[in-house]
mmCIF file of C-alpha atoms in Angstrom:
data_model
loop_
_atom_site.group_PDB
_atom_site.id
_atom_site.type_symbol
_atom_site.label_atom_id
_atom_site.label_comp_id
_atom_site.label_asym_id
_atom_site.label_seq_id
_atom_site.Cartn_x
_atom_site.Cartn_y
_atom_site.Cartn_z
ATOM 1 C CA MET A 1 -121.461 45.341 -169.356
ATOM 2 C CA GLU A 2 -121.837 48.584 -167.440
ATOM 3 C CA GLN A 3 -124.910 48.754 -165.243
ATOM 4 C CA SER A 4 -126.284 52.194 -165.920
ATOM 5 C CA ARG A 5 -130.047 51.696 -165.984
ATOM 6 C CA LYS A 6 -132.001 53.127 -163.060
ATOM 7 C CA ILE A 7 -133.557 50.328 -161.053
ATOM 8 C CA SER A 8 -136.239 51.060 -158.489
ATOM 9 C CA ASN A 9 -135.682 50.430 -154.812
ATOM 10 C CA ALA A 10 -138.606 48.016 -154.708
ATOM 11 C CA VAL A 11 -136.951 45.821 -157.324
ATOM 12 C CA ILE A 12 -133.619 46.001 -155.544
ATOM 13 C CA ARG A 13 -135.206 44.838 -152.285
ATOM 14 C CA ARG A 14 -136.337 41.682 -154.074
ATOM 15 C CA LEU A 15 -132.963 40.948 -155.650
ATOM 16 C CA PRO A 16 -131.367 38.948 -152.803
ATOM 17 C CA ARG A 17 -134.198 36.451 -153.083
ATOM 18 C CA TYR A 18 -133.855 36.141 -156.887
ATOM 19 C CA TYR A 19 -130.126 35.801 -156.364
ATOM 20 C CA ARG A 20 -130.655 32.953 -153.907
ATOM 21 C CA TYR A 21 -133.047 31.073 -156.201
ATOM 22 C CA LEU A 22 -130.826 31.529 -159.243
ATOM 23 C CA GLY A 23 -127.815 30.335 -157.223
ATOM 24 C CA ASP A 24 -129.769 27.220 -156.205
ATOM 25 C CA LEU A 25 -130.713 26.569 -159.840
ATOM 26 C CA LEU A 26 -127.089 26.932 -160.941
ATOM 27 C CA ALA A 27 -125.965 24.575 -158.190
ATOM 28 C CA ALA A 28 -128.544 22.081 -159.467
ATOM 29 C CA GLY A 29 -127.130 22.373 -162.984
ATOM 30 C CA ILE A 30 -130.153 24.212 -164.439
ATOM 31 C CA THR A 31 -128.995 26.697 -167.062
ATOM 32 C CA ARG A 32 -132.328 27.992 -168.417
ATOM 33 C CA ILE A 33 -135.652 28.605 -166.721
ATOM 34 C CA SER A 34 -138.930 30.081 -167.884
ATOM 35 C CA SER A 35 -140.585 32.862 -165.912
ATOM 36 C CA LYS A 36 -143.479 30.459 -165.362
ATOM 37 C CA GLU A 37 -141.325 27.825 -163.730
ATOM 38 C CA LEU A 38 -139.364 30.364 -161.675
ATOM 39 C CA SER A 39 -142.694 31.838 -160.643
ATOM 40 C CA GLN A 40 -143.938 28.471 -159.380
ATOM 41 C CA ARG A 41 -140.769 27.947 -157.368
ATOM 42 C CA MET A 42 -140.681 31.429 -155.879
ATOM 43 C CA LYS A 43 -144.444 31.859 -155.365
ATOM 44 C CA VAL A 44 -144.355 35.181 -157.171
ATOM 45 C CA THR A 45 -146.477 35.872 -160.266
ATOM 46 C CA ALA A 46 -144.764 35.243 -163.605
ATOM 47 C CA SER A 47 -145.655 38.771 -164.613
ATOM 48 C CA GLN A 48 -143.894 40.199 -161.548
ATOM 49 C CA ILE A 49 -140.803 38.161 -162.414
ATOM 50 C CA ARG A 50 -140.838 39.321 -166.031
ATOM 51 C CA GLN A 51 -141.215 42.934 -164.943
ATOM 52 C CA ASP A 52 -138.438 42.660 -162.379
ATOM 53 C CA LEU A 53 -135.970 40.812 -164.563
ATOM 54 C CA ASN A 54 -136.652 42.944 -167.642
ATOM 55 C CA ASN A 55 -134.736 45.624 -165.772
ATOM 56 C CA PHE A 56 -131.594 43.730 -166.641
ATOM 57 C CA GLY A 57 -132.490 43.237 -170.316
ATOM 58 C CA GLY A 58 -130.862 40.991 -172.892
ATOM 59 C CA PHE A 59 -132.545 37.722 -172.017
ATOM 60 C CA GLY A 60 -135.872 36.097 -171.268
ATOM 61 C CA GLN A 61 -137.043 35.716 -174.871
ATOM 62 C CA GLN A 62 -140.438 34.062 -175.216
ATOM 63 C CA GLY A 63 -140.002 30.306 -175.369
ATOM 64 C CA TYR A 64 -136.316 30.339 -174.448
ATOM 65 C CA GLY A 65 -136.519 31.278 -170.803
ATOM 66 C CA TYR A 66 -133.844 33.017 -168.791
ATOM 67 C CA ASN A 67 -130.136 32.293 -168.913
ATOM 68 C CA VAL A 68 -129.636 31.425 -165.258
ATOM 69 C CA GLU A 69 -125.892 32.025 -165.052
ATOM 70 C CA TYR A 70 -126.001 35.366 -166.845
ATOM 71 C CA LEU A 71 -128.879 36.601 -164.717
ATOM 72 C CA TYR A 72 -127.179 35.415 -161.534
ATOM 73 C CA GLY A 73 -124.040 37.303 -162.509
ATOM 74 C CA GLU A 74 -125.913 40.495 -163.398
ATOM 75 C CA ILE A 75 -127.864 40.527 -160.156
ATOM 76 C CA GLY A 76 -124.646 39.871 -158.243
ATOM 77 C CA LYS A 77 -123.150 42.953 -159.911
ATOM 78 C CA ILE A 78 -126.135 45.126 -158.991
ATOM 79 C CA LEU A 79 -125.840 43.935 -155.400
ATOM 80 C CA LYS A 80 -122.088 44.624 -155.607
ATOM 81 C CA LEU A 81 -121.309 41.020 -154.759
ATOM 82 C CA ASP A 82 -118.604 41.046 -157.418
ATOM 83 C CA LYS A 83 -116.398 42.921 -154.950
ATOM 84 C CA SER A 84 -114.882 41.471 -151.811
ATOM 85 C CA TYR A 85 -115.417 42.855 -148.325
ATOM 86 C CA LYS A 86 -113.155 42.858 -145.291
ATOM 87 C CA MET A 87 -115.144 41.936 -142.229
ATOM 88 C CA VAL A 88 -114.360 41.992 -138.511
ATOM 89 C CA VAL A 89 -116.499 40.083 -136.025
ATOM 90 C CA ILE A 90 -116.799 41.363 -132.465
ATOM 91 C CA GLY A 91 -117.913 38.703 -130.006
ATOM 92 C CA ALA A 92 -116.792 35.073 -130.309
ATOM 93 C CA GLY A 93 -119.948 33.650 -128.750
ATOM 94 C CA ASN A 94 -122.361 31.406 -130.633
ATOM 95 C CA ILE A 95 -123.617 34.071 -133.020
ATOM 96 C CA GLY A 96 -120.139 35.412 -133.742
ATOM 97 C CA ARG A 97 -118.838 31.897 -134.349
ATOM 98 C CA ALA A 98 -121.793 31.082 -136.584
ATOM 99 C CA ILE A 99 -120.900 34.061 -138.790
ATOM 100 C CA VAL A 100 -117.208 33.172 -138.850
ATOM 101 C CA ASN A 101 -117.910 29.524 -139.659
ATOM 102 C CA TYR A 102 -120.507 30.182 -142.341
ATOM 103 C CA ALA A 103 -118.663 29.140 -145.488
ATOM 104 C CA ASN A 104 -121.183 30.835 -147.737
ATOM 105 C CA PHE A 105 -120.108 34.304 -146.633
ATOM 106 C CA GLU A 106 -116.458 33.556 -147.355
ATOM 107 C CA ARG A 107 -117.357 32.112 -150.754
ATOM 108 C CA ARG A 108 -119.351 35.221 -151.637
ATOM 109 C CA GLY A 109 -116.455 37.525 -150.903
ATOM 110 C CA PHE A 110 -117.041 38.395 -147.259
ATOM 111 C CA LYS A 111 -113.643 37.755 -145.700
ATOM 112 C CA THR A 112 -113.472 37.739 -141.923
ATOM 113 C CA LYS A 113 -110.075 39.185 -141.083
ATOM 114 C CA ALA A 114 -110.187 39.266 -137.284
ATOM 115 C CA ILE A 115 -112.359 38.415 -134.308
ATOM 116 C CA PHE A 116 -112.449 40.365 -131.041
ATOM 117 C CA ASP A 117 -113.657 39.259 -127.630
ATOM 118 C CA ILE A 118 -113.266 40.245 -123.976
ATOM 119 C CA ASN A 119 -112.925 36.675 -122.694
ATOM 120 C CA PRO A 120 -109.239 36.026 -121.840
ATOM 121 C CA SER A 121 -109.705 32.304 -122.469
ATOM 122 C CA LEU A 122 -110.588 32.998 -126.115
ATOM 123 C CA ILE A 123 -108.023 35.696 -126.880
ATOM 124 C CA GLY A 124 -105.054 34.281 -128.762
ATOM 125 C CA LYS A 125 -107.108 31.306 -129.975
ATOM 126 C CA LYS A 126 -108.454 30.873 -133.496
ATOM 127 C CA VAL A 127 -111.970 30.336 -134.819
ATOM 128 C CA ASN A 128 -112.085 28.767 -138.271
ATOM 129 C CA GLY A 129 -108.437 29.749 -138.679
ATOM 130 C CA ILE A 130 -109.013 33.399 -137.781
ATOM 131 C CA ASP A 131 -107.286 35.034 -134.793
ATOM 132 C CA VAL A 132 -109.259 36.189 -131.768
ATOM 133 C CA TYR A 133 -107.892 39.446 -130.342
ATOM 134 C CA SER A 134 -108.726 41.427 -127.230
ATOM 135 C CA VAL A 135 -111.409 44.095 -127.606
ATOM 136 C CA SER A 136 -108.919 46.517 -126.052
ATOM 137 C CA ASP A 137 -106.974 46.294 -129.337
ATOM 138 C CA LEU A 138 -110.036 46.956 -131.518
ATOM 139 C CA SER A 139 -109.450 50.656 -132.035
ATOM 140 C CA GLU A 140 -105.808 50.171 -132.994
ATOM 141 C CA TYR A 141 -106.717 47.356 -135.398
ATOM 142 C CA LEU A 142 -109.481 49.287 -137.172
ATOM 143 C CA THR A 143 -107.243 52.325 -137.536
ATOM 144 C CA LYS A 144 -104.465 50.239 -139.051
ATOM 145 C CA TYR A 145 -106.539 47.875 -141.230
ATOM 146 C CA PRO A 146 -109.370 49.438 -143.234
ATOM 147 C CA THR A 147 -112.472 47.334 -142.621
ATOM 148 C CA ASP A 148 -115.660 47.373 -144.698
ATOM 149 C CA ILE A 149 -118.086 45.694 -142.321
ATOM 150 C CA VAL A 150 -118.080 45.159 -138.566
ATOM 151 C CA VAL A 151 -120.342 42.485 -137.100
ATOM 152 C CA ILE A 152 -121.489 43.268 -133.556
ATOM 153 C CA ALA A 153 -122.299 40.010 -131.808
ATOM 154 C CA VAL A 154 -121.760 40.991 -128.182
ATOM 155 C CA PRO A 155 -124.280 41.185 -125.313
ATOM 156 C CA LYS A 156 -126.444 44.300 -125.357
ATOM 157 C CA THR A 157 -124.711 45.674 -122.246
ATOM 158 C CA CYS A 158 -121.479 46.297 -124.159
ATOM 159 C CA ALA A 159 -122.833 46.743 -127.696
ATOM 160 C CA ASP A 160 -123.207 50.496 -127.383
ATOM 161 C CA GLU A 161 -119.604 51.054 -126.350
ATOM 162 C CA VAL A 162 -118.280 48.708 -129.030
ATOM 163 C CA ALA A 163 -120.361 50.518 -131.657
ATOM 164 C CA LYS A 164 -118.993 53.909 -130.550
ATOM 165 C CA THR A 165 -115.426 52.653 -130.994
ATOM 166 C CA VAL A 166 -116.195 51.156 -134.391
ATOM 167 C CA ILE A 167 -117.875 54.313 -135.663
ATOM 168 C CA SER A 168 -115.114 56.563 -134.326
ATOM 169 C CA CYS A 169 -112.609 54.468 -136.299
ATOM 170 C CA GLY A 170 -114.443 55.315 -139.525
ATOM 171 C CA VAL A 171 -116.225 52.015 -140.234
ATOM 172 C CA LYS A 172 -119.264 52.685 -142.447
ATOM 173 C CA ALA A 173 -121.229 49.429 -142.181
ATOM 174 C CA ILE A 174 -122.361 47.631 -139.029
ATOM 175 C CA TRP A 175 -124.206 44.316 -138.991
ATOM 176 C CA ASN A 176 -125.767 44.381 -135.535
ATOM 177 C CA PHE A 177 -126.997 41.299 -133.689
ATOM 178 C CA ALA A 178 -127.211 42.949 -130.251
ATOM 179 C CA ASN A 179 -130.690 43.672 -129.000
ATOM 180 C CA ILE A 180 -130.284 47.457 -129.059
ATOM 181 C CA ASP A 181 -130.675 50.246 -131.570
ATOM 182 C CA ILE A 182 -127.239 51.635 -132.321
ATOM 183 C CA PRO A 183 -127.027 55.425 -132.480
ATOM 184 C CA HIS A 184 -125.103 56.290 -135.627
ATOM 185 C CA PRO A 185 -124.424 59.219 -137.975
ATOM 186 C CA ASP A 186 -126.197 59.299 -141.343
ATOM 187 C CA ASP A 187 -123.181 58.076 -143.278
ATOM 188 C CA VAL A 188 -122.974 54.850 -141.279
ATOM 189 C CA ILE A 189 -125.236 51.984 -142.330
ATOM 190 C CA VAL A 190 -126.594 49.735 -139.595
ATOM 191 C CA GLU A 191 -128.423 46.556 -140.528
ATOM 192 C CA ASN A 192 -130.040 44.838 -137.552
ATOM 193 C CA VAL A 193 -130.824 41.196 -136.917
ATOM 194 C CA HIS A 194 -133.054 41.441 -133.848
ATOM 195 C CA LEU A 195 -133.774 37.824 -132.946
ATOM 196 C CA THR A 196 -136.028 38.566 -129.996
ATOM 197 C CA GLU A 197 -138.255 40.787 -132.110
ATOM 198 C CA SER A 198 -138.406 38.173 -134.835
ATOM 199 C CA LEU A 199 -139.536 35.578 -132.277
ATOM 200 C CA MET A 200 -142.165 37.970 -130.881
ATOM 201 C CA THR A 201 -143.499 38.544 -134.373
ATOM 202 C CA LEU A 202 -143.815 34.788 -134.871
ATOM 203 C CA VAL A 203 -145.720 34.400 -131.608
ATOM 204 C CA TYR A 204 -147.980 37.300 -132.366
ATOM 205 C CA LYS A 205 -148.915 35.828 -135.756
ATOM 206 C CA LEU A 206 -149.396 32.390 -134.225
ATOM 207 C CA ASN A 207 -151.873 33.701 -131.662
ATOM 208 C CA LYS A 208 -153.656 35.873 -134.176
ATOM 209 C CA ASP A 209 -154.310 32.925 -136.477
ATOM 210 C CA SER A 210 -155.267 30.373 -133.874
ATOM 211 C CA MET B 1 -157.969 44.047 -117.601
ATOM 212 C CA GLU B 2 -159.344 42.381 -120.724
ATOM 213 C CA GLN B 3 -157.760 43.582 -123.944
ATOM 214 C CA SER B 4 -160.734 44.030 -126.225
ATOM 215 C CA ARG B 5 -159.908 47.152 -128.224
ATOM 216 C CA LYS B 6 -159.059 46.710 -131.865
ATOM 217 C CA ILE B 7 -155.414 47.609 -132.454
ATOM 218 C CA SER B 8 -154.134 48.156 -135.981
ATOM 219 C CA ASN B 9 -151.517 45.898 -137.506
ATOM 220 C CA ALA B 10 -149.178 48.841 -138.001
ATOM 221 C CA VAL B 11 -149.200 49.549 -134.270
ATOM 222 C CA ILE B 12 -148.711 45.890 -133.439
ATOM 223 C CA ARG B 13 -145.635 45.712 -135.696
ATOM 224 C CA ARG B 14 -144.049 48.452 -133.593
ATOM 225 C CA LEU B 15 -144.835 46.834 -130.251
ATOM 226 C CA PRO B 16 -141.758 44.582 -129.928
ATOM 227 C CA ARG B 17 -139.569 47.671 -130.078
ATOM 228 C CA TYR B 18 -141.628 49.528 -127.444
ATOM 229 C CA TYR B 19 -141.526 46.384 -125.365
ATOM 230 C CA ARG B 20 -137.741 46.265 -125.597
ATOM 231 C CA TYR B 21 -137.286 49.912 -124.642
ATOM 232 C CA LEU B 22 -139.735 49.674 -121.750
ATOM 233 C CA GLY B 23 -137.971 46.513 -120.521
ATOM 234 C CA ASP B 24 -134.644 48.378 -120.608
ATOM 235 C CA LEU B 25 -136.151 51.276 -118.646
ATOM 236 C CA LEU B 26 -137.565 48.900 -116.036
ATOM 237 C CA ALA B 27 -134.191 47.167 -115.728
ATOM 238 C CA ALA B 28 -132.629 50.592 -115.166
ATOM 239 C CA GLY B 29 -135.137 51.296 -112.360
ATOM 240 C CA ILE B 30 -137.059 53.967 -114.285
ATOM 241 C CA THR B 31 -140.757 53.769 -113.385
ATOM 242 C CA ARG B 32 -142.163 56.786 -115.264
ATOM 243 C CA ILE B 33 -141.222 58.354 -118.573
ATOM 244 C CA SER B 34 -142.673 61.195 -120.633
ATOM 245 C CA SER B 35 -143.513 60.671 -124.288
ATOM 246 C CA LYS B 36 -140.898 63.333 -125.030
ATOM 247 C CA GLU B 37 -138.110 61.451 -123.303
ATOM 248 C CA LEU B 38 -139.170 58.102 -124.737
ATOM 249 C CA SER B 39 -139.302 59.776 -128.132
ATOM 250 C CA GLN B 40 -135.710 61.006 -127.803
ATOM 251 C CA ARG B 41 -134.502 57.556 -126.837
ATOM 252 C CA MET B 42 -136.412 55.722 -129.558
ATOM 253 C CA LYS B 43 -135.963 58.319 -132.338
ATOM 254 C CA VAL B 44 -139.697 58.290 -133.012
ATOM 255 C CA THR B 45 -141.805 61.462 -132.780
ATOM 256 C CA ALA B 46 -143.500 62.069 -129.432
ATOM 257 C CA SER B 47 -146.797 62.353 -131.264
ATOM 258 C CA GLN B 48 -146.341 58.888 -132.817
ATOM 259 C CA ILE B 49 -145.621 57.473 -129.368
ATOM 260 C CA ARG B 50 -148.689 59.144 -127.860
ATOM 261 C CA GLN B 51 -150.879 57.863 -130.690
ATOM 262 C CA ASP B 52 -149.502 54.340 -130.427
ATOM 263 C CA LEU B 53 -149.635 54.068 -126.655
ATOM 264 C CA ASN B 54 -153.062 55.687 -126.380
ATOM 265 C CA ASN B 55 -154.351 52.420 -127.804
ATOM 266 C CA PHE B 56 -153.781 50.908 -124.410
ATOM 267 C CA GLY B 57 -155.418 53.761 -122.450
ATOM 268 C CA GLY B 58 -155.393 54.451 -118.724
ATOM 269 C CA PHE B 59 -152.036 56.199 -118.499
ATOM 270 C CA GLY B 60 -149.874 58.875 -120.022
ATOM 271 C CA GLN B 61 -151.581 61.871 -118.381
ATOM 272 C CA GLN B 62 -150.041 65.213 -119.284
ATOM 273 C CA GLY B 63 -147.203 65.998 -116.905
ATOM 274 C CA TYR B 64 -147.151 62.568 -115.298
ATOM 275 C CA GLY B 65 -145.672 60.499 -118.091
ATOM 276 C CA TYR B 66 -146.200 56.815 -118.644
ATOM 277 C CA ASN B 67 -146.164 54.142 -115.984
ATOM 278 C CA VAL B 68 -143.366 52.001 -117.402
ATOM 279 C CA GLU B 69 -144.188 48.757 -115.608
ATOM 280 C CA TYR B 70 -147.899 48.891 -116.417
ATOM 281 C CA LEU B 71 -147.272 49.682 -120.063
ATOM 282 C CA TYR B 72 -144.657 46.935 -120.320
ATOM 283 C CA GLY B 73 -147.136 44.446 -118.893
ATOM 284 C CA GLU B 74 -149.971 45.523 -121.204
ATOM 285 C CA ILE B 75 -147.811 45.324 -124.317
ATOM 286 C CA GLY B 76 -146.567 41.909 -123.189
ATOM 287 C CA LYS B 77 -150.205 40.766 -122.979
ATOM 288 C CA ILE B 78 -151.013 42.025 -126.464
ATOM 289 C CA LEU B 79 -147.965 40.196 -127.790
ATOM 290 C CA LYS B 80 -149.108 37.129 -125.801
ATOM 291 C CA LEU B 81 -145.831 37.053 -123.922
ATOM 292 C CA ASP B 82 -147.781 36.335 -120.731
ATOM 293 C CA LYS B 83 -148.076 32.726 -121.913
ATOM 294 C CA SER B 84 -145.283 30.218 -122.117
ATOM 295 C CA TYR B 85 -144.226 28.389 -125.278
ATOM 296 C CA LYS B 86 -142.727 24.955 -125.770
ATOM 297 C CA MET B 87 -139.926 25.136 -128.263
ATOM 298 C CA VAL B 88 -137.852 22.492 -130.059
ATOM 299 C CA VAL B 89 -134.584 23.381 -131.780
ATOM 300 C CA ILE B 90 -133.448 21.353 -134.782
ATOM 301 C CA GLY B 91 -129.742 21.658 -135.457
ATOM 302 C CA ALA B 92 -127.184 21.909 -132.655
ATOM 303 C CA GLY B 93 -124.714 23.982 -134.686
ATOM 304 C CA ASN B 94 -123.750 27.535 -133.781
ATOM 305 C CA ILE B 95 -127.126 29.094 -134.541
ATOM 306 C CA GLY B 96 -129.054 26.339 -132.764
ATOM 307 C CA ARG B 97 -126.793 26.599 -129.741
ATOM 308 C CA ALA B 98 -127.091 30.378 -129.715
ATOM 309 C CA ILE B 99 -130.887 30.044 -129.481
ATOM 310 C CA VAL B 100 -130.684 27.368 -126.773
ATOM 311 C CA ASN B 101 -128.174 29.378 -124.725
ATOM 312 C CA TYR B 102 -129.942 32.703 -125.008
ATOM 313 C CA ALA B 103 -131.215 33.223 -121.471
ATOM 314 C CA ASN B 104 -133.600 35.967 -122.537
ATOM 315 C CA PHE B 105 -135.833 33.555 -124.423
ATOM 316 C CA GLU B 106 -136.134 31.248 -121.428
ATOM 317 C CA ARG B 107 -136.899 34.199 -119.146
ATOM 318 C CA ARG B 108 -139.634 35.403 -121.485
ATOM 319 C CA GLY B 109 -141.407 32.064 -121.461
ATOM 320 C CA PHE B 110 -139.834 30.340 -124.466
ATOM 321 C CA LYS B 111 -138.843 26.972 -123.035
ATOM 322 C CA THR B 112 -136.608 24.804 -125.190
ATOM 323 C CA LYS B 113 -137.686 21.238 -124.462
ATOM 324 C CA ALA B 114 -135.479 19.264 -126.841
ATOM 325 C CA ILE B 115 -132.760 19.623 -129.464
ATOM 326 C CA PHE B 116 -132.369 17.391 -132.516
ATOM 327 C CA ASP B 117 -129.313 16.817 -134.683
ATOM 328 C CA ILE B 118 -127.975 14.264 -137.140
ATOM 329 C CA ASN B 119 -124.413 14.301 -135.787
ATOM 330 C CA PRO B 120 -123.856 11.077 -133.763
ATOM 331 C CA SER B 121 -121.197 12.810 -131.650
ATOM 332 C CA LEU B 122 -123.807 15.300 -130.383
ATOM 333 C CA ILE B 123 -126.734 12.907 -129.871
ATOM 334 C CA GLY B 124 -127.092 11.959 -126.220
ATOM 335 C CA LYS B 125 -125.203 15.075 -125.096
ATOM 336 C CA LYS B 126 -126.786 18.151 -123.553
ATOM 337 C CA VAL B 127 -126.688 21.807 -124.551
ATOM 338 C CA ASN B 128 -127.476 24.206 -121.713
ATOM 339 C CA GLY B 129 -128.974 21.248 -119.830
ATOM 340 C CA ILE B 130 -131.262 20.208 -122.691
ATOM 341 C CA ASP B 131 -130.999 16.781 -124.334
ATOM 342 C CA VAL B 132 -129.882 16.399 -127.934
ATOM 343 C CA TYR B 133 -131.797 13.643 -129.745
ATOM 344 C CA SER B 134 -131.425 12.080 -133.158
ATOM 345 C CA VAL B 135 -133.423 13.693 -135.967
ATOM 346 C CA SER B 136 -134.748 10.210 -136.719
ATOM 347 C CA ASP B 137 -136.764 10.491 -133.488
ATOM 348 C CA LEU B 138 -138.210 13.913 -134.356
ATOM 349 C CA SER B 139 -141.517 12.705 -135.697
ATOM 350 C CA GLU B 140 -142.162 10.457 -132.700
ATOM 351 C CA TYR B 141 -141.236 13.253 -130.287
ATOM 352 C CA LEU B 142 -143.472 15.879 -131.903
ATOM 353 C CA THR B 143 -146.398 13.459 -132.011
ATOM 354 C CA LYS B 144 -145.973 12.634 -128.326
ATOM 355 C CA TYR B 145 -145.128 16.121 -126.983
ATOM 356 C CA PRO B 146 -147.210 19.012 -128.295
ATOM 357 C CA THR B 147 -144.766 21.735 -129.372
ATOM 358 C CA ASP B 148 -145.638 25.376 -130.021
ATOM 359 C CA ILE B 149 -142.586 26.491 -131.986
ATOM 360 C CA VAL B 150 -139.930 24.605 -133.938
ATOM 361 C CA VAL B 151 -136.652 26.357 -134.713
ATOM 362 C CA ILE B 152 -135.032 25.150 -137.936
ATOM 363 C CA ALA B 153 -131.291 25.745 -137.701
ATOM 364 C CA VAL B 154 -129.987 23.089 -140.086
ATOM 365 C CA PRO B 155 -128.120 23.499 -143.406
ATOM 366 C CA LYS B 156 -130.348 24.391 -146.346
ATOM 367 C CA THR B 157 -129.819 20.962 -147.911
ATOM 368 C CA CYS B 158 -131.863 19.251 -145.194
ATOM 369 C CA ALA B 159 -134.143 22.098 -144.116
ATOM 370 C CA ASP B 160 -136.902 21.206 -146.560
ATOM 371 C CA GLU B 161 -137.186 17.617 -145.349
ATOM 372 C CA VAL B 162 -137.086 18.648 -141.688
ATOM 373 C CA ALA B 163 -139.813 21.222 -142.323
ATOM 374 C CA LYS B 164 -142.027 18.622 -143.992
ATOM 375 C CA THR B 165 -141.751 16.355 -140.947
ATOM 376 C CA VAL B 166 -142.460 19.206 -138.563
ATOM 377 C CA ILE B 167 -145.524 20.360 -140.490
ATOM 378 C CA SER B 168 -146.865 16.822 -140.878
ATOM 379 C CA CYS B 169 -146.683 16.470 -137.086
ATOM 380 C CA GLY B 170 -149.035 19.429 -136.684
ATOM 381 C CA VAL B 171 -146.615 22.137 -135.555
ATOM 382 C CA LYS B 172 -148.073 25.564 -136.386
ATOM 383 C CA ALA B 173 -145.081 27.885 -135.950
ATOM 384 C CA ILE B 174 -141.633 27.587 -137.536
ATOM 385 C CA TRP B 175 -138.747 29.939 -136.861
ATOM 386 C CA ASN B 176 -136.552 29.313 -139.885
ATOM 387 C CA PHE B 177 -132.847 30.143 -140.057
ATOM 388 C CA ALA B 178 -132.097 28.012 -143.128
ATOM 389 C CA ASN B 179 -131.484 29.911 -146.332
ATOM 390 C CA ILE B 180 -134.588 28.582 -148.106
ATOM 391 C CA ASP B 181 -138.261 29.470 -148.338
ATOM 392 C CA ILE B 182 -140.221 26.754 -146.600
ATOM 393 C CA PRO B 183 -143.369 25.631 -148.430
ATOM 394 C CA HIS B 184 -146.170 25.552 -145.869
ATOM 395 C CA PRO B 185 -149.973 25.471 -145.641
ATOM 396 C CA ASP B 186 -151.809 28.676 -144.714
ATOM 397 C CA ASP B 187 -152.370 27.660 -141.111
ATOM 398 C CA VAL B 188 -148.638 27.287 -140.448
ATOM 399 C CA ILE B 189 -146.688 30.454 -139.612
ATOM 400 C CA VAL B 190 -143.109 30.671 -140.848
ATOM 401 C CA GLU B 191 -140.892 33.517 -139.643
ATOM 402 C CA ASN B 192 -137.566 33.671 -141.451
ATOM 403 C CA VAL B 193 -134.190 34.949 -140.330
ATOM 404 C CA HIS B 194 -132.284 35.014 -143.609
ATOM 405 C CA LEU B 195 -128.789 36.087 -142.626
ATOM 406 C CA THR B 196 -127.346 36.090 -146.132
ATOM 407 C CA GLU B 197 -130.095 38.384 -147.392
ATOM 408 C CA SER B 198 -129.601 40.684 -144.423
ATOM 409 C CA LEU B 199 -125.881 40.928 -145.228
ATOM 410 C CA MET B 200 -126.625 41.602 -148.906
ATOM 411 C CA THR B 201 -128.989 44.403 -147.914
ATOM 412 C CA LEU B 202 -126.239 45.948 -145.784
ATOM 413 C CA VAL B 203 -123.766 45.801 -148.659
ATOM 414 C CA TYR B 204 -126.262 47.204 -151.104
ATOM 415 C CA LYS B 205 -126.961 50.181 -148.820
ATOM 416 C CA LEU B 206 -123.258 50.695 -148.192
ATOM 417 C CA ASN B 207 -122.472 50.912 -151.891
ATOM 418 C CA LYS B 208 -125.467 53.104 -152.593
ATOM 419 C CA ASP B 209 -124.397 55.663 -150.008
ATOM 420 C CA SER B 210 -120.703 55.739 -150.720
#
C-alpha cells in the first residue's frame, strides 16, 4: 500500500516509540491490542493513540483492537525502515564498538560496512567481523563506497576534522557521539547523542525535585 | 554568591550547551568573549545569548565581553555541578564500559563507585580500576552505600527487573540506556538515552530531505 497521506511532524516524532512497543508485542506473540491496553502500557491516553494511529487507517475497529503486525509494518514503512542503510563507524572505542556489536541495528537494516580508527593496534583487526581501517583511508573509502550514515564516535579533539572529511565526501547523514556541535551544510543531517548533556539534565532534575 | 534569582526552565535547558562552549573556551585559554563571537560559535543569536546570560548578572558589559571563567563557574553552580555524585553502573558491556572509562564524568564530579554484571567472567575483575560485582549483590550494595545515580546499561530483557531493584533501594536518579521505558514513581527521575530511536530519527530526517 502506497503511503500518500500527509502525517504531521508531531505524530512522526512519536512513531519510534510506537514502533518499539509494537515490536515488543510482536516478539511476545501478541497479535491484537486495544487502544486502551496499549495506552496503559505506553502511559499515553487512549484517545491520543487512536488519533495517532488513525493516520494509518484500515484497522483499529471498535472491539477488535489493532492488528499489531500490520501496524508495525506500516510504521516501519513511514520511518523508512523497510530499506537498508550502509553505515560506517569512525572510532573503535567503547561507543563505536557498542554500535557495531548492537545486533538490533543489523537486524533492522543498518549494516556496518567498515570501521575506522587511528590506533595502529586496532587497524587490520575486526570488530564483530567487520574490518577496522586507518582513518587516513577514510576519504578514499567513502569516495569509492557510497555510504548512507557515518557514526562519529571519536574524541571531541578530532571529531571536527573527521566530520569535515565525511561531509566533503558527500555523506548526508551523521550520527554524532562526540561532545561538539558539528558545523554542516543544510543538506547534511546531524543527529547528536550528547551523553554529558544528558547526564547534566538528569542531575539538574534530581536537584530540582529534591 | 547565592543563586536566588528565578531562572526559567527554557533557559536552564540551554545551560549544558553554554557550559560546554564556555569549558572549551577556557581550555583554549580564552578568558573573555563578546556575545557576538559566542553567538557565531554557537549559532544562536547574540540577543538570545545576552538575554540568557543576563540571568546571571554581574558581567557582560558592553565592549568588555563576558568573563568566561566566572560564567562557567556560575552555570556549573546552577546545574549543581559543584557537588559530587556517587554513581553505580549496571552492565559492564560496551556502553557500561564507555561510561566508566569516560574521564570527563569523573573530572566533573561523577564518581563511579561500583559496576554490576551477571557475567561470571567479569565479576571480580576491574574496569578502569573499579570493581565489578555480581548483580545478585546489587540490593545489598545500594542499601549499604547511598548512591545518587544508577546507570542502567543492560539488555532490555533484564532492564525492568534491575530498575525495580534500584528503585526499591531508594535510588532517585536513573540514567537509562536500555531500550525500554522504565516504570517509576514520581519522585524518581529517569533520563533515557534511546539509541535506536535516535537512529530512527536520523533516518527519518534523511529520507524527508532527500
